[in-house]
Coordinates of N, CA and C in Angstrom, one line a residue:
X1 N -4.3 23.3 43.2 CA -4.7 23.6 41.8 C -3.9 22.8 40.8
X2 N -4.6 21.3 40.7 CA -3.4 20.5 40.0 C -4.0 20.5 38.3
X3 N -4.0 21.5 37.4 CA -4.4 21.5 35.8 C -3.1 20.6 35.2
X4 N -3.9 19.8 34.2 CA -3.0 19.0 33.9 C -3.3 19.4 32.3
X5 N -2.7 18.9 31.5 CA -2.3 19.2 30.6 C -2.4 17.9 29.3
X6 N -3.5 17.4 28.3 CA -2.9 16.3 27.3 C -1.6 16.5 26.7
X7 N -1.4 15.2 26.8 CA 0.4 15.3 26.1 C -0.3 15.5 24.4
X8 N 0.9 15.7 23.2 CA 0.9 15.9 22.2 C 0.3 15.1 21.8
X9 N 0.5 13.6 21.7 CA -0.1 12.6 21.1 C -2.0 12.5 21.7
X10 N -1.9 12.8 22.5 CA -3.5 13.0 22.9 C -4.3 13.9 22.2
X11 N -3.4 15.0 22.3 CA -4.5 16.4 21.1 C -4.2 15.9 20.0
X12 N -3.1 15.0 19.7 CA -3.2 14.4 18.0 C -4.7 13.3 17.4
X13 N -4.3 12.3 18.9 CA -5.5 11.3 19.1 C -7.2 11.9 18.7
X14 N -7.1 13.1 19.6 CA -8.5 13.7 19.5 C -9.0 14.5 18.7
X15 N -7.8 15.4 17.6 CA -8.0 16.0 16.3 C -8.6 14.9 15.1
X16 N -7.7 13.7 15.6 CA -7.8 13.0 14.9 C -9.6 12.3 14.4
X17 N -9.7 12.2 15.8 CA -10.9 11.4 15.7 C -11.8 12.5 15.5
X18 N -11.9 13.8 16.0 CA -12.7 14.6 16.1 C -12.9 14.9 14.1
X19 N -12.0 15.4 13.5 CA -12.5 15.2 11.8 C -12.3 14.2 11.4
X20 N -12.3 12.7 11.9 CA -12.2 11.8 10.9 C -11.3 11.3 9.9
X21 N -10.1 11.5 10.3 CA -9.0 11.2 9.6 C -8.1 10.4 10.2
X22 N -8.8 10.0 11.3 CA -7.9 8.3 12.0 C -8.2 7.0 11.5
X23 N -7.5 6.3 10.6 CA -8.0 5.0 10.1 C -7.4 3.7 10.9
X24 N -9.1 3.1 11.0 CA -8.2 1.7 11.2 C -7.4 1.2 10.6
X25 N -6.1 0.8 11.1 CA -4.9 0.7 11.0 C -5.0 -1.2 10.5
X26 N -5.7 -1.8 11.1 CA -6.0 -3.6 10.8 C -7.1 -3.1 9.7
X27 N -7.9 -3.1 9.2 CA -8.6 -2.6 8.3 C -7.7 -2.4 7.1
X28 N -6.9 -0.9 7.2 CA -6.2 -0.9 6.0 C -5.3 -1.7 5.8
X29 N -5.0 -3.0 7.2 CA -4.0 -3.7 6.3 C -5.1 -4.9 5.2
X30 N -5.7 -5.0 5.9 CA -6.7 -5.9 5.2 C -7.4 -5.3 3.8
X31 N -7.8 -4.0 3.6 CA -7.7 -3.6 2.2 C -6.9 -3.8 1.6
X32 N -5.8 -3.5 1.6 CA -4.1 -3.6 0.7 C -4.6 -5.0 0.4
X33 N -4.3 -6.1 1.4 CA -4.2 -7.3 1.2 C -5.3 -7.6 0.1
X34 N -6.4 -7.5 0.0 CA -7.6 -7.8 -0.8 C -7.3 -7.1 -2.1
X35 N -7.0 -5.9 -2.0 CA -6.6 -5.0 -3.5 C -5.8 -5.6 -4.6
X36 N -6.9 -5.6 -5.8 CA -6.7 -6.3 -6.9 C -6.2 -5.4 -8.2
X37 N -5.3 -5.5 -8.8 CA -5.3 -4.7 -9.9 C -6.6 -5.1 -10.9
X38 N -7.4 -4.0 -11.6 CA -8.4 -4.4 -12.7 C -7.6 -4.8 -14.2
X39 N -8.4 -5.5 -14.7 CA -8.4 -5.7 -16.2 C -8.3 -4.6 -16.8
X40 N -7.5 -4.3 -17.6 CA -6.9 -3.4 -18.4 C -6.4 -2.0 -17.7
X41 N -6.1 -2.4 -16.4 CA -5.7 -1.3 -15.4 C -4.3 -0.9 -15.7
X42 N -3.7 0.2 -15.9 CA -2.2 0.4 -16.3 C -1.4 -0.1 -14.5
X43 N -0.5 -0.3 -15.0 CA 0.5 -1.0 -13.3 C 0.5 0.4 -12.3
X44 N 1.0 1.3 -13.2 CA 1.5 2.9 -12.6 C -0.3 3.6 -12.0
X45 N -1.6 2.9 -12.4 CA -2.3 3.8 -11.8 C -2.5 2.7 -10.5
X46 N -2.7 1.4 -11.1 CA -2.5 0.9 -9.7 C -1.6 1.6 -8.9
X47 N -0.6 1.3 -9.0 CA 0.1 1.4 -7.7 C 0.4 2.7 -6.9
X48 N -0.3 3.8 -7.7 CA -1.3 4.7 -6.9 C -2.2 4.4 -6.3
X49 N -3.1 4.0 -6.4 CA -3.9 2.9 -5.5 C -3.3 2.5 -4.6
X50 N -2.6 1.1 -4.6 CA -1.8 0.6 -3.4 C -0.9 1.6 -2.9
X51 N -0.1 2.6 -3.6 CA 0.5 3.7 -2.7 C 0.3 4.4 -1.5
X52 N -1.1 4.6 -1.9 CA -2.3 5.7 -1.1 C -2.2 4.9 -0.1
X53 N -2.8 3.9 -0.1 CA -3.2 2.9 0.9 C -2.5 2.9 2.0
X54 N -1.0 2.0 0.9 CA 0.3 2.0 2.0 C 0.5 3.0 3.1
X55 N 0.4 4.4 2.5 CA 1.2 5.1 3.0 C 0.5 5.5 4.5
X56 N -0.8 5.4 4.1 CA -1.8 5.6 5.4 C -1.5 4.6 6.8
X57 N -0.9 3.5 6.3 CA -0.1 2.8 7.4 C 0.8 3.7 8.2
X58 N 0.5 3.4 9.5 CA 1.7 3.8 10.4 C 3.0 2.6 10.2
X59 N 4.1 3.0 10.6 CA 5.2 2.4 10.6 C 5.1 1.1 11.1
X60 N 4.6 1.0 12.2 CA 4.5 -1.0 12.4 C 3.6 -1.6 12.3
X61 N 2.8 -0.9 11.2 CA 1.5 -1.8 10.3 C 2.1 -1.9 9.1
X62 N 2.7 -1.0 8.7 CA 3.6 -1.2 7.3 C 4.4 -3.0 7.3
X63 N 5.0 -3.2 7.8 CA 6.0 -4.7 7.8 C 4.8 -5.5 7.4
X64 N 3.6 -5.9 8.0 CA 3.0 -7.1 7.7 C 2.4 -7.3 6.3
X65 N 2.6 -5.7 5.4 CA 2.4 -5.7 4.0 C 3.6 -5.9 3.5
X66 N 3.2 -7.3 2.8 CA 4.8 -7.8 2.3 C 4.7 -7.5 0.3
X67 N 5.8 -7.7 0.1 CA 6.2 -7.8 -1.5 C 5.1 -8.6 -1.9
X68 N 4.7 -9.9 -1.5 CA 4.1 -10.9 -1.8 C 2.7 -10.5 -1.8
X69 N 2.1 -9.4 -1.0 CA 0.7 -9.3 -1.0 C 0.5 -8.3 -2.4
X70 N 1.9 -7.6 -2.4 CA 1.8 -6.3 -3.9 C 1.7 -7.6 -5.0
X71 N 2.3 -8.7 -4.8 CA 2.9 -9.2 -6.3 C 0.9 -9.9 -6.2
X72 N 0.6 -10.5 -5.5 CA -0.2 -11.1 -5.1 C -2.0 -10.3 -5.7
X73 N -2.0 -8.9 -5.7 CA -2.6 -8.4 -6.4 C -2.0 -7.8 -7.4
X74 N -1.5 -7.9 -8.1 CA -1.1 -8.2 -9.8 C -1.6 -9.4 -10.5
X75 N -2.2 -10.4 -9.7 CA -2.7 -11.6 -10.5 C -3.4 -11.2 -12.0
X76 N -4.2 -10.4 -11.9 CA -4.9 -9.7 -13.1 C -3.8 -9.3 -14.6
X77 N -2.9 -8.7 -13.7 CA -1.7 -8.9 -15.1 C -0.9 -10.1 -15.1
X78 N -1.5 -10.9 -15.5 CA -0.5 -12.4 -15.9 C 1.1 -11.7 -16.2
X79 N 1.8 -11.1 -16.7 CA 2.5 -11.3 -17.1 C 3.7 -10.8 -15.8
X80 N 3.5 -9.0 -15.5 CA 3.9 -9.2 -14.5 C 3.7 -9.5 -13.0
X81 N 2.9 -10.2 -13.0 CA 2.9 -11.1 -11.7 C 3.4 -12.2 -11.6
X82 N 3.9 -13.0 -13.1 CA 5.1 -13.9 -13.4 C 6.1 -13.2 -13.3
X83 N 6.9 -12.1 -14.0 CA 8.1 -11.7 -13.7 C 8.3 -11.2 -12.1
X84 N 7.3 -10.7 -11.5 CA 7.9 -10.2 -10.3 C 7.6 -11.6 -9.1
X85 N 6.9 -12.8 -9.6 CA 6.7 -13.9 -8.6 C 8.3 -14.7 -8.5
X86 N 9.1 -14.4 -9.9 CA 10.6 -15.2 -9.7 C 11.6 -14.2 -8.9
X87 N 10.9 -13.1 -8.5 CA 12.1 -12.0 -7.9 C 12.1 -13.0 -6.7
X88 N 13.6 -12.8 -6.0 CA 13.6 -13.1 -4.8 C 14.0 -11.9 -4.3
X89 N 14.0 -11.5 -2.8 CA 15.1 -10.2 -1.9 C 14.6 -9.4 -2.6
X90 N 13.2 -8.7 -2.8 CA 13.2 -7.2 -3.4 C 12.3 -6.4 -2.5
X91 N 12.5 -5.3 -2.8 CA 11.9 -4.4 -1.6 C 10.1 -4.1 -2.7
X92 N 9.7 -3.1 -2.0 CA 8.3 -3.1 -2.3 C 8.6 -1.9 -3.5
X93 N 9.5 -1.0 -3.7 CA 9.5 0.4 -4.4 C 10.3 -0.7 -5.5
X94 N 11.4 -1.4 -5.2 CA 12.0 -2.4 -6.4 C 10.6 -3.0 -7.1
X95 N 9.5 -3.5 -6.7 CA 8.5 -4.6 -6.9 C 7.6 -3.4 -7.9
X96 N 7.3 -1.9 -7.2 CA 6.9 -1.3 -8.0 C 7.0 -0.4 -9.1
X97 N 8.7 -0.4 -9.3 CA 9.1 0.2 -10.3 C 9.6 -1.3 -11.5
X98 N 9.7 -2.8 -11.3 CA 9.6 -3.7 -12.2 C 8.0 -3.9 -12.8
X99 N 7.3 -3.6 -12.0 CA 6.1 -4.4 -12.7 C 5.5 -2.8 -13.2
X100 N 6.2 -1.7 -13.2 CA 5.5 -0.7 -14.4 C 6.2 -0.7 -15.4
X101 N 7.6 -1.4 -15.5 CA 8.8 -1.5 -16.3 C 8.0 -1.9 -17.0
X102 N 7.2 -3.7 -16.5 CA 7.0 -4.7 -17.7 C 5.9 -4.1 -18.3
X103 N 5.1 -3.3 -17.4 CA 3.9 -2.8 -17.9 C 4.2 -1.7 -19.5
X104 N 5.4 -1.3 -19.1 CA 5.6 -0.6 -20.5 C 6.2 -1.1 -21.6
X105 N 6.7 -2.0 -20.9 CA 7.2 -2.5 -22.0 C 5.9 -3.9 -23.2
X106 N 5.2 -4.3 -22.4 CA 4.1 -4.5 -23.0 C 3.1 -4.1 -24.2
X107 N 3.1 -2.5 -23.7 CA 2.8 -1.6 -24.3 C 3.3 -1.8 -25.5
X108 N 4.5 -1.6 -25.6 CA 4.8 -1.5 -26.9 C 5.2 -2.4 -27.5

């Protein structure tokens, strides 16, 4: 009588898929990458947007989303997509707390 048992990660695999809350993982890196901030979009709702997204990444799909693909959809705000394109060495939470800086500071 040899009953075997799924390991953890299997009944996670299969809850997963069973309601639909497993994302492709290459997919969402490929949305991030494509994700454009809109015209007259404030930086801070974007980057709820790109947040969401990110976060849906598992850990080693996360790395291939670089600074450069955040700064990279910012093109729509000329201004900071200039200040954050001269950053060098900045992490992605540095990238998104400068470009809602400039965004407020715009504002006013």
């Amino acid at each position: 009588n040899d009953t075997s048992y799924p390991t953890f990660s299997e009944i996670i695999d299969a809850l997963e898929g069973f309601y639909g809350i497993k994302e492709n993982q290459n997919l969402l890196v490929r949305e991030i990458r494509s994700l454009r901030i809109k015209h007259n979009e404030k930086v801070k709702d974007f980057n709820t947007r790109f947040r969401s997204l990110y976060l849906k990444l598992y850990k080693k799909h996360k790395k291939p989303v670089s600074v450069l693909d955040y700064v990279d959809s910012l093109r729509n705000n000329e201004e900071a997509w200039k200040r954050l394109s001269l950053q060098n060495d900045i992490s992605l939470k540095q990238a998104y707390n400068a470009a809602e800086k400039v965004d407020r500071l715009m504002i006013n």
